CSV table of C-alpha atoms and ligand atoms in Angstrom, one decimal:
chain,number,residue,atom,x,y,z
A,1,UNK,CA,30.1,83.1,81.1
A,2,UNK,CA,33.2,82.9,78.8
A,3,UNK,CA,34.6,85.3,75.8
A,4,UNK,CA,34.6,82.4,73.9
A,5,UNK,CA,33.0,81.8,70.1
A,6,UNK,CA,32.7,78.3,69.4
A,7,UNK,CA,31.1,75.4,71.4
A,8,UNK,CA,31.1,71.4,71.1
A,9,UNK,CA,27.0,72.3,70.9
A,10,UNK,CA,25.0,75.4,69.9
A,11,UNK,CA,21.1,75.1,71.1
A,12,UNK,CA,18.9,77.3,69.5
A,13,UNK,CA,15.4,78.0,71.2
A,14,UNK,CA,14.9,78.2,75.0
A,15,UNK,CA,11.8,76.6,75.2
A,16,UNK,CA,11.6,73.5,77.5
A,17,UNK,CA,13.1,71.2,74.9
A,18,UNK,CA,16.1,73.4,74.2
A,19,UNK,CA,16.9,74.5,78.3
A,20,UNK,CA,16.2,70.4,79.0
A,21,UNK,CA,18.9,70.0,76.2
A,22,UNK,CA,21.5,72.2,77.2
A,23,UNK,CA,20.8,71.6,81.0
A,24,UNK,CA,21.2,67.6,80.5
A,25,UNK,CA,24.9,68.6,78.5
A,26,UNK,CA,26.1,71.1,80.8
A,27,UNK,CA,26.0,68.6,83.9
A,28,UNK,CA,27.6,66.3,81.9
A,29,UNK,CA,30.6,68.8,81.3
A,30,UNK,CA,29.8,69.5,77.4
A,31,UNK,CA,30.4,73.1,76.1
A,32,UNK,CA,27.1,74.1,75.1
A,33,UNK,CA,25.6,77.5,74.2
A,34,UNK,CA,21.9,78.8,74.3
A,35,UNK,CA,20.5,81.0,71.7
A,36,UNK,CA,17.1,82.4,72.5
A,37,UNK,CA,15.3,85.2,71.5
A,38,UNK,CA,13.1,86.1,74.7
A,39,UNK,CA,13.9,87.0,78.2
A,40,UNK,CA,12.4,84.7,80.8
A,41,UNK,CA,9.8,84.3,82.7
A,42,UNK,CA,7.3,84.8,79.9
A,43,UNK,CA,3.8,83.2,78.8
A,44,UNK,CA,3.4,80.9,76.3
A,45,UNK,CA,-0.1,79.7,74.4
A,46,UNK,CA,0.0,76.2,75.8
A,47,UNK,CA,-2.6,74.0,77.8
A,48,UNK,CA,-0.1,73.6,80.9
A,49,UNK,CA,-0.6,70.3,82.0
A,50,UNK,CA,2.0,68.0,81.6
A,51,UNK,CA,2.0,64.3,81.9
A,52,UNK,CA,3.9,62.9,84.6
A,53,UNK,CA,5.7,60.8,82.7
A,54,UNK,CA,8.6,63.6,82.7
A,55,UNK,CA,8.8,64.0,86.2
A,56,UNK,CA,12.1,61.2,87.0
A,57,UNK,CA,13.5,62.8,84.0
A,58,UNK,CA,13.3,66.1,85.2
A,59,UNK,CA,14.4,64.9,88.8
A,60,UNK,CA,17.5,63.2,87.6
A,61,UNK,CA,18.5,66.9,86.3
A,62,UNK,CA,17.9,68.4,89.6
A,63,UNK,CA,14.2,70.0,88.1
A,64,UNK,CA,11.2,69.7,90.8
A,65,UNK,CA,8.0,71.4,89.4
A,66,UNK,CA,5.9,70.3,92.6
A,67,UNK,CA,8.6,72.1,94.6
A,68,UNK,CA,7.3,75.6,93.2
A,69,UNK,CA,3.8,74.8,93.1
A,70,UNK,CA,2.9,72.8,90.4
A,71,UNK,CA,-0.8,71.2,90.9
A,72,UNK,CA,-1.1,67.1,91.0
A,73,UNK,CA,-4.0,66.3,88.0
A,74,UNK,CA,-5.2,62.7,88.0
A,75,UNK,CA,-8.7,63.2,86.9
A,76,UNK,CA,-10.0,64.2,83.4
A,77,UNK,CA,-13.3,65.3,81.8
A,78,UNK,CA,-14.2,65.9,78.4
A,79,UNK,CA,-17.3,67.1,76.8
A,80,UNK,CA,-19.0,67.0,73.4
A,81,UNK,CA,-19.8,70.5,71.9
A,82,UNK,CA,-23.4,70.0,74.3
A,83,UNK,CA,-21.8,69.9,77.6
A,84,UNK,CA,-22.4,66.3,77.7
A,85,UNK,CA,-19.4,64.7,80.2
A,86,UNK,CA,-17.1,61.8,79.9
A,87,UNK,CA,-14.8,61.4,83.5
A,88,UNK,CA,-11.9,58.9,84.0
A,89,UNK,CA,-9.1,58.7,85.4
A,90,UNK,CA,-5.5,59.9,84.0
A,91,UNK,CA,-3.6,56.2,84.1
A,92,UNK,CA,-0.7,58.2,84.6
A,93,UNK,CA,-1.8,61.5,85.9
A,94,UNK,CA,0.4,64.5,85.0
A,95,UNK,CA,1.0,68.6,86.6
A,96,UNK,CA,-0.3,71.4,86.3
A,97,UNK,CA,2.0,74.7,86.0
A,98,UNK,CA,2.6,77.7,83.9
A,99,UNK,CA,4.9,78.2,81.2
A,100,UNK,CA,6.0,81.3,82.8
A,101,UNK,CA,7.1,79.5,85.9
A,102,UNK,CA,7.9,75.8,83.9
A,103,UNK,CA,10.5,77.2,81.5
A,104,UNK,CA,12.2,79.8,84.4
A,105,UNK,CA,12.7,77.0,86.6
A,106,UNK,CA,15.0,74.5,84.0
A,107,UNK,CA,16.5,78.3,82.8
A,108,UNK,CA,17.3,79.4,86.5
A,109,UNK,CA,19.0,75.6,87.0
A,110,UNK,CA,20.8,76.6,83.4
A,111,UNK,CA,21.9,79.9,83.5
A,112,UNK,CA,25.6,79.6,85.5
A,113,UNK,CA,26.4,76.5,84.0
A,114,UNK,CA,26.4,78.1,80.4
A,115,UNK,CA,27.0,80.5,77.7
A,116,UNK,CA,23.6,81.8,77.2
A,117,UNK,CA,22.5,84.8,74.5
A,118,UNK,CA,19.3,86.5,74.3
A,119,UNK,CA,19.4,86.7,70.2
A,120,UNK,CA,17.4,86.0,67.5
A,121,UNK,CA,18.8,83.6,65.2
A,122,UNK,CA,18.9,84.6,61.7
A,123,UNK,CA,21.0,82.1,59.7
A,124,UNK,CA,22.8,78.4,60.4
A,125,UNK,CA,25.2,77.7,57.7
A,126,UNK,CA,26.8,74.3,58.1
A,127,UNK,CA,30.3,74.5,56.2
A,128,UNK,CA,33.8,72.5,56.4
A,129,UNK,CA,31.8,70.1,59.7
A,130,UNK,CA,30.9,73.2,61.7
A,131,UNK,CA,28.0,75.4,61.8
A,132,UNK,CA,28.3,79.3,61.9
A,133,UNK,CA,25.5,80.8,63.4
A,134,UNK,CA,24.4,84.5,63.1
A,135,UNK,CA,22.1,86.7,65.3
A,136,UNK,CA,20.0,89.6,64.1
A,137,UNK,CA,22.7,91.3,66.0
A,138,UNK,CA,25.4,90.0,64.2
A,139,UNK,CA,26.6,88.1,66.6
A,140,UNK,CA,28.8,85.1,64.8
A,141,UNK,CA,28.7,82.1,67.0
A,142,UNK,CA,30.5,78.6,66.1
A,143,UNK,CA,29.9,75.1,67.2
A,144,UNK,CA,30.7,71.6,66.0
A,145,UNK,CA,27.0,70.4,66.2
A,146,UNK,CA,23.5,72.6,66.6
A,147,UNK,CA,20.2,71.5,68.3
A,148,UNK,CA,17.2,73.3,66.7
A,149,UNK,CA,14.8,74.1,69.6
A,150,UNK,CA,13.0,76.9,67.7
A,151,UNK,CA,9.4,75.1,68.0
A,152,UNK,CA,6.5,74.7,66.0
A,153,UNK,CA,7.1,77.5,63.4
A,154,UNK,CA,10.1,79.8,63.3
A,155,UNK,CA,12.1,82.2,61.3
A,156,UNK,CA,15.0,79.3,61.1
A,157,UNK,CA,12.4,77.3,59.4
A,158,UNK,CA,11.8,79.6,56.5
A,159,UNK,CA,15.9,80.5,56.3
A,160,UNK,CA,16.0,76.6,56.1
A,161,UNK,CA,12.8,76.2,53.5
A,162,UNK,CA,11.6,73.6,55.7
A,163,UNK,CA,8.4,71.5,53.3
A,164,UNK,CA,6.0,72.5,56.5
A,165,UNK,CA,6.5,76.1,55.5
A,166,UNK,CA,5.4,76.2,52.4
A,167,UNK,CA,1.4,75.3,53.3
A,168,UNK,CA,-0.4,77.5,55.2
A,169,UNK,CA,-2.2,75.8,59.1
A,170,UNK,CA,-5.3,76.4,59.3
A,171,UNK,CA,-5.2,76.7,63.0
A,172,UNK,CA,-5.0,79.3,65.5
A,173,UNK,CA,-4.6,79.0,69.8
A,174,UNK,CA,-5.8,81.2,72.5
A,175,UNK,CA,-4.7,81.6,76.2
A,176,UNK,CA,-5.2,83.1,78.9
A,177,UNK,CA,-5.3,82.7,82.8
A,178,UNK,CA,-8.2,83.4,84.9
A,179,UNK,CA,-9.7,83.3,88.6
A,180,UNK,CA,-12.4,80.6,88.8
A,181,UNK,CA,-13.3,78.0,91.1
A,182,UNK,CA,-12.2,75.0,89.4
A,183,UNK,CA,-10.5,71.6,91.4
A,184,UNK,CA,-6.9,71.5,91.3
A,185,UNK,CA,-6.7,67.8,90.5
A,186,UNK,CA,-9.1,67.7,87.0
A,187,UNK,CA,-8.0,68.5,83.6
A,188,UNK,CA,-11.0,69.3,81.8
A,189,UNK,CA,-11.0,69.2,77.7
A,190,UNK,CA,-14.7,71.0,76.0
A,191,UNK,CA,-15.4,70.6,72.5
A,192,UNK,CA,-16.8,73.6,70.6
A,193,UNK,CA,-18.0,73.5,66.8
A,194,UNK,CA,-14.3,74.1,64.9
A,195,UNK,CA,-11.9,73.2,67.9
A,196,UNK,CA,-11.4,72.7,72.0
A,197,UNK,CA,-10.9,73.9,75.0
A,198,UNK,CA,-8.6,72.9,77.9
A,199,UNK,CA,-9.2,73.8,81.6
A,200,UNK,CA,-6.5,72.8,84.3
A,201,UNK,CA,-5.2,74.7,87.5
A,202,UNK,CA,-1.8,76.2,87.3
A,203,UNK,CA,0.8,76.6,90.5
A,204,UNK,CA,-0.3,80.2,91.3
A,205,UNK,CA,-4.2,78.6,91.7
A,206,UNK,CA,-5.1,80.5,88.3
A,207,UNK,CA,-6.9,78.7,85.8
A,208,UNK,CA,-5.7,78.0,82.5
A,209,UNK,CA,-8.0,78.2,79.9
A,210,UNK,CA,-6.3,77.8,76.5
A,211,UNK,CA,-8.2,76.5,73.1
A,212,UNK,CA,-7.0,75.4,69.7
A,213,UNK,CA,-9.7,76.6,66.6
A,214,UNK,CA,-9.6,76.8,63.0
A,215,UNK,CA,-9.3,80.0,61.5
A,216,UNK,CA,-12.3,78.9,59.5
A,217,UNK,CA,-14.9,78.9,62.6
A,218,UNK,CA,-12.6,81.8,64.3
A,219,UNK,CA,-13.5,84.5,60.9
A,220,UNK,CA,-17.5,84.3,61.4
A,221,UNK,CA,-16.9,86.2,64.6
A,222,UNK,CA,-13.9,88.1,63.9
A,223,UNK,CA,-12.5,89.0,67.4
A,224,UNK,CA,-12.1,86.8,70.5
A,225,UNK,CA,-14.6,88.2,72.8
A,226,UNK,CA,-17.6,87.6,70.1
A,227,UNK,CA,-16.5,84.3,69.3
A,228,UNK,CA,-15.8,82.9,73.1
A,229,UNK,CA,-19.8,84.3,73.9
A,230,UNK,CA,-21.1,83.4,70.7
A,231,UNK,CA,-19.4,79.7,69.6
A,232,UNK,CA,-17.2,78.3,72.8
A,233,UNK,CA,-20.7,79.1,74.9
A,234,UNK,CA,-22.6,77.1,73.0
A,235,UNK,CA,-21.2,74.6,75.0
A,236,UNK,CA,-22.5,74.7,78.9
A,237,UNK,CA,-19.3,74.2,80.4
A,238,UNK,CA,-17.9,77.1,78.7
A,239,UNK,CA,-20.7,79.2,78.6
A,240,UNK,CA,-20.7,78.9,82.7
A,241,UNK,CA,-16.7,79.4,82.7
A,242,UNK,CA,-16.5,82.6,80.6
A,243,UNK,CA,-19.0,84.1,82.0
A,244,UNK,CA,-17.9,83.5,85.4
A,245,UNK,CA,-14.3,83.8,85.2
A,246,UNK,CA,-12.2,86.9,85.8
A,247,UNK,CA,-9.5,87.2,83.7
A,248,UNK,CA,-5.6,87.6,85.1
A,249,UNK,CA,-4.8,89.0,81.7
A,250,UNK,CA,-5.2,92.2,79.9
A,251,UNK,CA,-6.0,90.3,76.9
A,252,UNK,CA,-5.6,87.0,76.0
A,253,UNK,CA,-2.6,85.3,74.2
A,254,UNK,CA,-2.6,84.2,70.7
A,255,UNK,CA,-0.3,82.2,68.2
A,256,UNK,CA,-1.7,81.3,64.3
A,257,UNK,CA,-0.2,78.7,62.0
A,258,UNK,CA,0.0,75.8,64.4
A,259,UNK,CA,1.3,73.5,61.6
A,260,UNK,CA,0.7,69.2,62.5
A,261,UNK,CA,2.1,68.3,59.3
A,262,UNK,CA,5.4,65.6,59.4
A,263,UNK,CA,8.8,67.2,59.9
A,264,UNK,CA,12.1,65.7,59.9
A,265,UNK,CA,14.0,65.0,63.2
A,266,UNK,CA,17.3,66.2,61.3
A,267,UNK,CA,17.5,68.6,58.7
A,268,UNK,CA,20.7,70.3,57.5
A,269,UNK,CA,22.6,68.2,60.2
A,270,UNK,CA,21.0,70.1,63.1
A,271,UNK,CA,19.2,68.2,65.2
A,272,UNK,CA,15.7,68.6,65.4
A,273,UNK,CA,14.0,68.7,69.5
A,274,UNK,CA,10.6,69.0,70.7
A,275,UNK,CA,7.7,70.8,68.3
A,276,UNK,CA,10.8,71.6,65.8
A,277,UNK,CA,11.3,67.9,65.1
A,278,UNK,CA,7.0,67.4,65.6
A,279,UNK,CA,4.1,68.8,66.8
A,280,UNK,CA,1.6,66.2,68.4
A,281,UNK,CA,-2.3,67.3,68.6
A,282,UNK,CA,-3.1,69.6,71.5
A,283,UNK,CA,-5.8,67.8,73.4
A,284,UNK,CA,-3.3,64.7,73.7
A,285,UNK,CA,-1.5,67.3,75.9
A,286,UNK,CA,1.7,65.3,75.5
A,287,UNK,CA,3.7,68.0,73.4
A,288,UNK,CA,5.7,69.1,76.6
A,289,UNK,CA,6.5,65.9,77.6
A,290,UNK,CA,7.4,64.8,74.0
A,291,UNK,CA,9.8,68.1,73.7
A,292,UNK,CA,11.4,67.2,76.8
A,293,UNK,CA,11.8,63.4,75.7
A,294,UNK,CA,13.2,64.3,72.5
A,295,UNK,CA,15.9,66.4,74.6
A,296,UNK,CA,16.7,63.2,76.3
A,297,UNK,CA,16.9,61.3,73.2
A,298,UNK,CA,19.1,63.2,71.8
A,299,UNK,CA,21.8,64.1,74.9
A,300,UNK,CA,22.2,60.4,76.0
A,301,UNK,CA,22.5,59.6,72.2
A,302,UNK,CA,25.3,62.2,72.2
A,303,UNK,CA,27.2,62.1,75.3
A,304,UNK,CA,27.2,58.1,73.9
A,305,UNK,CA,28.7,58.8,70.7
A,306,UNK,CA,30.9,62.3,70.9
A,307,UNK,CA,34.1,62.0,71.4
A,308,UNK,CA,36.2,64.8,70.4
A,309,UNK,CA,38.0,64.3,67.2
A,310,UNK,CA,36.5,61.0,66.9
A,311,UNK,CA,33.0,60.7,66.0
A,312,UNK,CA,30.7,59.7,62.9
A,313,UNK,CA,28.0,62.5,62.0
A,314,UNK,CA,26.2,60.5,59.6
A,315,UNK,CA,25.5,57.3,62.2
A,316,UNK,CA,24.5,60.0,65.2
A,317,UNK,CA,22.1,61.5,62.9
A,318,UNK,CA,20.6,58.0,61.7
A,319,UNK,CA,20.6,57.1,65.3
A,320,UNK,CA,18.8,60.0,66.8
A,321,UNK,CA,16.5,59.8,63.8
A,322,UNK,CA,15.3,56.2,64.1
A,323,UNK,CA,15.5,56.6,68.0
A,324,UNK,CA,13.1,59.6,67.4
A,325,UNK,CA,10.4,57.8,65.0
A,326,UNK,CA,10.3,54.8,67.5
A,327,UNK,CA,9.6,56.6,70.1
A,328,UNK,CA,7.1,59.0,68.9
A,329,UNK,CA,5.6,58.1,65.8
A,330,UNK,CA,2.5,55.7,67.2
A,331,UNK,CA,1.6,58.9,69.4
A,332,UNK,CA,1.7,61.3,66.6
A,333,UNK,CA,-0.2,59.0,64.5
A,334,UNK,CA,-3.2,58.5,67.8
A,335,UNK,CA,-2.9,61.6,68.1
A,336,UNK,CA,-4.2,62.7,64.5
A,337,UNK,CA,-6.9,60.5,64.8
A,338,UNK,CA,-8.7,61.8,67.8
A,339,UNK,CA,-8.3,65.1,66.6
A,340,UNK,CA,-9.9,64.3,63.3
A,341,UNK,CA,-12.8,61.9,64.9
A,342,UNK,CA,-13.3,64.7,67.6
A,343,UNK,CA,-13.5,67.7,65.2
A,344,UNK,CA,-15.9,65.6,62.7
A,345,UNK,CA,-19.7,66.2,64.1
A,346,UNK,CA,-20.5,62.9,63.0
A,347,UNK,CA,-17.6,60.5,63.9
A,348,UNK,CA,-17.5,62.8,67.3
A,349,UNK,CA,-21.1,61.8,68.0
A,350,UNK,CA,-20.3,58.2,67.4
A,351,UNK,CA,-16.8,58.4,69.5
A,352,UNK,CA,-18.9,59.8,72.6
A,353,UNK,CA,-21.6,56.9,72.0
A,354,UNK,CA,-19.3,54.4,72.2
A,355,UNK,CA,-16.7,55.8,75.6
A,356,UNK,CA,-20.2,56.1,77.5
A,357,UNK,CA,-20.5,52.6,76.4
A,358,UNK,CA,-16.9,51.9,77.4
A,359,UNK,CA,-15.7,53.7,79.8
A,360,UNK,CA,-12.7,51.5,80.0
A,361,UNK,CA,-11.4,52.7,76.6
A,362,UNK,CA,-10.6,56.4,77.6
A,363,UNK,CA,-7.4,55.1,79.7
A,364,UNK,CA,-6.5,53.4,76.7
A,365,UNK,CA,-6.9,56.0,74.6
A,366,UNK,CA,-4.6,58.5,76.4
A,367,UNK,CA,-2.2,55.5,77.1
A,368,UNK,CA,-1.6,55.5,73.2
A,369,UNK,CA,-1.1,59.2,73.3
A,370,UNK,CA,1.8,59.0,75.9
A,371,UNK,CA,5.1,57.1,77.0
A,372,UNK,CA,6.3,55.7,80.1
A,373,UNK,CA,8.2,57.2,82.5
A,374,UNK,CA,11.2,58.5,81.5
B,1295,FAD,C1,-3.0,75.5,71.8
B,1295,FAD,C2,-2.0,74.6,72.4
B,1295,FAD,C3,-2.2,73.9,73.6
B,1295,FAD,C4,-1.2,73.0,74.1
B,1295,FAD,N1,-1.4,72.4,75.3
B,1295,FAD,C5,-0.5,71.5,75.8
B,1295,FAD,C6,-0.7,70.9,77.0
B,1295,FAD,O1,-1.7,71.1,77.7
B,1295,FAD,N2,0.2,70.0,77.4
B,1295,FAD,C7,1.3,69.7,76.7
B,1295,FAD,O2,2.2,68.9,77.1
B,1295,FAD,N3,1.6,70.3,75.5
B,1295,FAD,C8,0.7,71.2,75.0
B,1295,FAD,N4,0.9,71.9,73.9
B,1295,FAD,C9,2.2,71.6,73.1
B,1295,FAD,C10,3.4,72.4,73.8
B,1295,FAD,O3,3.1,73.7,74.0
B,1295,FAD,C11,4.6,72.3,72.9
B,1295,FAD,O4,4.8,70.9,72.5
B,1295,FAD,C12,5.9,72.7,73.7
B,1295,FAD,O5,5.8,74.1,74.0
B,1295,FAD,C13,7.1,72.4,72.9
B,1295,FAD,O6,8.3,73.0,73.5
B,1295,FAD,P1,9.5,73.5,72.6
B,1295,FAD,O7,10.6,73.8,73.5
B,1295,FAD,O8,9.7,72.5,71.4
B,1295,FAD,O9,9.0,74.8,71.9
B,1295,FAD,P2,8.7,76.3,72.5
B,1295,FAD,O10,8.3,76.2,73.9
B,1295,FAD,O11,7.8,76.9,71.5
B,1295,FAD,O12,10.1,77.0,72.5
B,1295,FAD,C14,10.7,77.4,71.3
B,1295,FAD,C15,11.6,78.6,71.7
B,1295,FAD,O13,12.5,78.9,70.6
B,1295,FAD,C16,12.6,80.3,70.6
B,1295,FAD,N5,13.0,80.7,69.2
B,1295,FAD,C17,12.3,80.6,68.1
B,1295,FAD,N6,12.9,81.0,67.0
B,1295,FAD,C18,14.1,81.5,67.5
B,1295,FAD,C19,15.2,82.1,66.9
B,1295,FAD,N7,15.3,82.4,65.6
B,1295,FAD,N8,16.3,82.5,67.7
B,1295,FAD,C20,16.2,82.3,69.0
B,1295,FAD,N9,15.2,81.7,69.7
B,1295,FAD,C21,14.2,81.3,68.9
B,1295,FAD,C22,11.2,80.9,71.0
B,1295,FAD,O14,11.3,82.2,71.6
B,1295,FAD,C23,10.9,79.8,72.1
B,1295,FAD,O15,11.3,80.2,73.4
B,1295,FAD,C24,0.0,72.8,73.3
B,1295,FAD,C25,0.2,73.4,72.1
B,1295,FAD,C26,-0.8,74.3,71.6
B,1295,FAD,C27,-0.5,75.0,70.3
């Protein structure tokens, strides 16, 4: 848009939290700049459903997902690694849509209301109270604050020798979209021995099917065909959906290294947004929402507190911190929990016992696993 080299804010990563960010401080009128490394539309590994509790966010910034196609969920199922079923009802209910089509709508509303560069970020040097920002092209870009967008594990996070980096994840996820006759309003999440699977319509009437494993369970089998027939199918559901389901892809997509450990919501005085600040367990499917929350958090903190010239760095850093822990600690922490009582064959068999008991408790259990509206 401009010739320009330096902007009140430099957001690096175009995932949802990062075009959320610099879409929420462009309509206010800040100078913002977008550094990402990918071209849009393109697929992510994610499960695709997203809990409604974005949606008057999203409206307030002019975003409509329903508008392009985006599926109403309100019911969900889970199974234990037998097929056996658990159905409620989502107390909030959520969406279901691509990532393809999810992050190209917030960067089509972005892309003439700022500087945007399709770069790879190679180093953030904060010096004299402004960051210089270098691309793998060389590229030198200046700004008086930086939002780190770069999600759940990223070249920025070695450059900045972030602790999560230095231990290895155990976990690896798999996606891919495929033509099966599945309802448009269920979110479906199957338990297999050494991870999950989610199921959930997406705009274009594909399903997503998109599962989080340990490498552990994933190594017996070696590739993905051998270990969706020969470990996902040992559940029923899954069984009957890979053998029935055509695949939209040429192969499925795959990340590794999915790292849950703690982070810090500011680190080298960039602040920290959606899986770069935190990562919450998958099958809460609440990471979207949360990446798109923390984008909130963070541009009504600082429209509130920059004034050119005239602002404290130290207190907006405090601020967005403590506003982040309050807001997302509790889920992170529910959200470990489930994961570790549904991956343990034991506590898992209890935890089904007891739902089937108490049906009442699965609301309340995804209630701790989300916020309210937004
Ligand atoms: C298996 C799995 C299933 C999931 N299912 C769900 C679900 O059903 N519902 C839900 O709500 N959440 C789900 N999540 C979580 C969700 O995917 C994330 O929380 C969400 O994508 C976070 O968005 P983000 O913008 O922080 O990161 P991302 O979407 O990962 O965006 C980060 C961006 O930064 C860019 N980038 C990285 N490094 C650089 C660099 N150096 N320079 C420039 N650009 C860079 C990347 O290209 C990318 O576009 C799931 C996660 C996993 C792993």
């Amino acid at each position: 848009m401009t010739n320009k080299n330096k902007w009140d804010v430099i957001v690096i990563g175009g995932g949802l939290a990062g075009l959320t960010t610099a879409l929420h401080l462009a309509v206010n009128n800040f100078s913002v700049c977008l550094v990402e490394k990918n071209k849009y539309p393109n697929h992510k590994v994610c499960g695709e459903y997203v809990s409604n509790e974005v949606l008057p966010y999203l409206k307030s910034l002019g975003i409509d997902p329903i508008s392009v196609g985006a599926k109403y969920i309100s019911k969900f199922e889970i199974t234990d690694t037998k097929g056996n079923p658990i159905k409620a009802t989502l107390p909030l209910g959520g969406f279901g849509i691509s990532r393809y089509t999810f992050d190209n709508l917030l960067f089509e509303a972005l892309k003439n209301k700022t500087d945007i560069f399709f770069e790879t970020v190679e180093k953030v040097i904060f010096e004299e109270n402004q960051f210089q920002i270098t691309t793998q092209n060389k590229t030198v870009l200046f700004a008086d604050f930086v939002v780190g967008a770069f999600g759940k594990r990223s070249n920025i996070d070695a450059f900045l020798n972030r602790k999560f980096m230095q231990k290895n994840s155990p976990w690896l996820g798999i996606k891919a979209h495929y033509d099966y006759d599945f309802p448009d309003d269920t979110v479906a999440l199957h338990n297999f021995n050494g991870g999950y699977c989610g199921l959930s319509k997406t705009e274009t009437g594909a399903v997503n099917a998109c599962y989080l494993a340990t490498f552990k369970s994933f190594k017996k089998y070696g590739n993905i065909e051998a270990f969706q027939k020969q470990e996902l199918s040992k559940n029923p559901l899954l069984d009957e959906f890979f053998k029935n389901a055509r695949p939209y892809f040429d192969k499925p997509l795959t990340i590794s290294q999915i790292s849950f450990q703690e982070k810090k919501p500011v680190e080298n005085h960039i602040f920290m947004v959606g899986d770069s600040a935190g990562l919450i367990h998958p099958l809460c499917g609440n990471g979207m929402a949360m990446a798109i929350r923390s984008a909130q958090i963070f541009s009504g903190m600082f429209i509130q507190l920059f004034q050119k010239g005239d602002y404290d760095r130290t207190a907006m850093e405090q601020q967005y911190a403590n506003q982040w822990h309050n807001e997302f600690d509790e889920r992170l922490k529910a959200g470990k929990f489930i994961q570790r009582v549904l991956l343990n064959p034991n506590l898992s068999k209890a935890g089904f016992a007891m739902v089937k008991k108490f049906p009442s408790l699965v609301p309340k259990i995804i209630q701790k696993t989300h916020g309210s509206p937004l």
